[in-house]
XYZ file of C-alpha atoms in Angstrom:
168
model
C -62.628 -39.767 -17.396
C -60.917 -36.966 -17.140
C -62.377 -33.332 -15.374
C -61.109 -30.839 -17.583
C -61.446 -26.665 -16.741
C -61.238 -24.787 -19.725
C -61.765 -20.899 -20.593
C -63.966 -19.619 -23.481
C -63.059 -15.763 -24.918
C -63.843 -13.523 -28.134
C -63.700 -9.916 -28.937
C -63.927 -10.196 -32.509
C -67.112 -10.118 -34.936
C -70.366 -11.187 -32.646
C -68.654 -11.976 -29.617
C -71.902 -13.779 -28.167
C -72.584 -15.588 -31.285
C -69.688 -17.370 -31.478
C -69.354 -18.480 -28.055
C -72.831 -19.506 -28.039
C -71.558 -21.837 -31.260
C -68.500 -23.028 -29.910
C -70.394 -24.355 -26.881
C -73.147 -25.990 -29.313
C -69.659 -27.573 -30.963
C -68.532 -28.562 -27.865
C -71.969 -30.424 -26.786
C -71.951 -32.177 -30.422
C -68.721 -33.947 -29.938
C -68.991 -37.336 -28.799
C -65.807 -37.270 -26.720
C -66.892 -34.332 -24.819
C -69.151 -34.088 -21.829
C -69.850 -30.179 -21.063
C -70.676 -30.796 -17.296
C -71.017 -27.120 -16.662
C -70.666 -23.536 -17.829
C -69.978 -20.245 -15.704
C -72.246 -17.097 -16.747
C -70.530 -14.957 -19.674
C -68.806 -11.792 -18.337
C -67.522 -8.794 -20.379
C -64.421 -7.802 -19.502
C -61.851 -5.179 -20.161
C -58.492 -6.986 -23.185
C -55.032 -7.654 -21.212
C -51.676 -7.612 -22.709
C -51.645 -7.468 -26.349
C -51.869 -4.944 -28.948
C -53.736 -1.477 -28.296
C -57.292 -0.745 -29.188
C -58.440 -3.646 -28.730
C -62.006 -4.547 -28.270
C -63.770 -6.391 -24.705
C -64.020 -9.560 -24.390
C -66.723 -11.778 -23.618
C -65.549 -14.326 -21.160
C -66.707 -17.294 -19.639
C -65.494 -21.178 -17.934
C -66.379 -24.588 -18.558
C -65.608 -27.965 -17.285
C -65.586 -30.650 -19.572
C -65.101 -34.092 -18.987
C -63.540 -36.620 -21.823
C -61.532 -39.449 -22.044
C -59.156 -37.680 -24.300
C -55.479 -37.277 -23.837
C -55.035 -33.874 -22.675
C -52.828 -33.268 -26.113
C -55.659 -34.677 -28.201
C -58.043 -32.975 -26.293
C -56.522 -29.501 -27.039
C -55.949 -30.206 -30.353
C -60.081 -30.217 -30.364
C -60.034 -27.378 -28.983
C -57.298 -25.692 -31.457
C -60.051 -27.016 -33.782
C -62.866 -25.564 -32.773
C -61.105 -22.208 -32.880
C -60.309 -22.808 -36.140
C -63.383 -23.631 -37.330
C -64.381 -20.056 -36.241
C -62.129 -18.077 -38.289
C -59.794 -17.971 -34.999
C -56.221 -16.884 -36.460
C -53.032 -16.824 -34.342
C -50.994 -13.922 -35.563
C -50.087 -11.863 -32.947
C -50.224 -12.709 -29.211
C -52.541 -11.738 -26.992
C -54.040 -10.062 -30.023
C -57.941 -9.561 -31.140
C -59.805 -13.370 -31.396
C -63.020 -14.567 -33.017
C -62.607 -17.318 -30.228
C -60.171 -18.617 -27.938
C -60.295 -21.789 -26.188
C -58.085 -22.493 -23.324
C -57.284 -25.516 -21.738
C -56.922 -24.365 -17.866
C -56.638 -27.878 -16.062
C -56.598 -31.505 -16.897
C -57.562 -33.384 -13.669
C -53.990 -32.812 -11.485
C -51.776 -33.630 -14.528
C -48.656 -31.196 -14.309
C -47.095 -30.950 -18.349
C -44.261 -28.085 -18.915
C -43.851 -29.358 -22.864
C -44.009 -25.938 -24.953
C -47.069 -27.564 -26.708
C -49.182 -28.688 -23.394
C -48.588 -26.174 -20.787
C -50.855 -27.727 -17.335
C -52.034 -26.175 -15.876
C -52.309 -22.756 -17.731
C -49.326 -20.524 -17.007
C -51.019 -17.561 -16.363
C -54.784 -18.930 -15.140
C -54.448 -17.576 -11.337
C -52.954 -14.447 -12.342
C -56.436 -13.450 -14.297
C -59.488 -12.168 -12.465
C -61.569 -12.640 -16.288
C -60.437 -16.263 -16.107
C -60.778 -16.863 -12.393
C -63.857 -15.079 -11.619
C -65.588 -17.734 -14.159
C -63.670 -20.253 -12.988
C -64.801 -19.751 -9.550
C -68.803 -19.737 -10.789
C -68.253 -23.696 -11.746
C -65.339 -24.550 -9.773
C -64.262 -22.687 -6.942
C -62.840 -25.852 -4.710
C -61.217 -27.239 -7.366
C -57.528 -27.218 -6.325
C -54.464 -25.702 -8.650
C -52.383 -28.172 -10.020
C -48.925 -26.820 -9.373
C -49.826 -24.270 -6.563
C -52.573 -26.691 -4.304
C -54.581 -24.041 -3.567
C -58.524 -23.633 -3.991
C -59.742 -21.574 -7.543
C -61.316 -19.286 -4.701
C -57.672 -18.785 -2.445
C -56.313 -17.993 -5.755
C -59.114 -15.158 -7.055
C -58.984 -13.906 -3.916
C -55.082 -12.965 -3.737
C -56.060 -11.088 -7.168
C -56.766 -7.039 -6.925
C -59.962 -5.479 -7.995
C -60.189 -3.002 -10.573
C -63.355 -0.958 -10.942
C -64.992 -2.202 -14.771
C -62.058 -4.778 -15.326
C -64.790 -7.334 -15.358
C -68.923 -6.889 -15.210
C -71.760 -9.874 -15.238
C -72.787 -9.729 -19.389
C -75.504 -12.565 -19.194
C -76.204 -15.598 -16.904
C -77.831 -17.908 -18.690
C -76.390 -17.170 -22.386
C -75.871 -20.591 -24.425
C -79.259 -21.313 -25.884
């Protein structure tokens, strides 16, 4: 069985609704085991087009017995089964589902990146990451979630507490 980190973002339509349904999918599907989930921060869009709309952002850690290719395929699924449509990067989402880790498995194949390229440069994905997982050790760079968010610089209302418990 396989410990998987993944993130969980939307800035689109009713941010909090969808999450909240995308972690009901996620609890549904046999060959997923939602072990935990971080509280639900909103947080301030990076990259990507202008005028964009926060986020609401949160972590989970899954465990499944999936490959990690099958496994975000699921996820690509899930996304898609919430109007999530990929046409410009880093642009608005209904949902976005991002695989962050697989156990320790390293993949550089343009269709499995592991772990996520960008994961430890990203205090809305690390500051979740460190509510549910903050020993868990990087991959590539074998440092703790926590070493890593703590390298990261603080900027005032780039990320604020939205709800705790959120996903009932």
């Amino acid at each position: 069985m396989a410990s998987c980190l993944i993130a969980l973002g939307a800035n689109l339509g009713d941010r909090l609704a969808q999450l909240r349904s995308a972690v009901a999918v996620l609890r549904r599907d046999a060959d997923l085991l939602l072990k935990h989930i971080s509280p639900l921060y909103e947080t301030a869009p990076v990259g990507g087009p202008e005028d964009q709309g926060a986020y609401l952002n949160a972590a989970a850690i899954i465990e499944t017995e999936l490959p990690a290719e099958t496994f975000l395929n699921r996820l690509h699924e899930i996304e898609a089964l919430h109007e999530r449509e990929r046409l410009v990067r880093w642009g608005a989402r209904t949902l976005d589902l991002d695989l962050l880790t697989y156990d320790d498995f390293v993949s550089d194949q343009a269709t499995l990146e592991l772990p996520h390229p960008r994961m430890h440069q990203r205090r809305f994905v690390m500051v979740p990451v460190c509510d549910i997982a903050a020993d868990v050790r990087h991959p590539k760079l074998q440092h703790t979630m926590q070493e890593l968010l703590s390298e990261l610089p603080v900027e005032a209302g780039d990320l604020t507490l939205f709800e705790r418990d959120w996903t009932e």
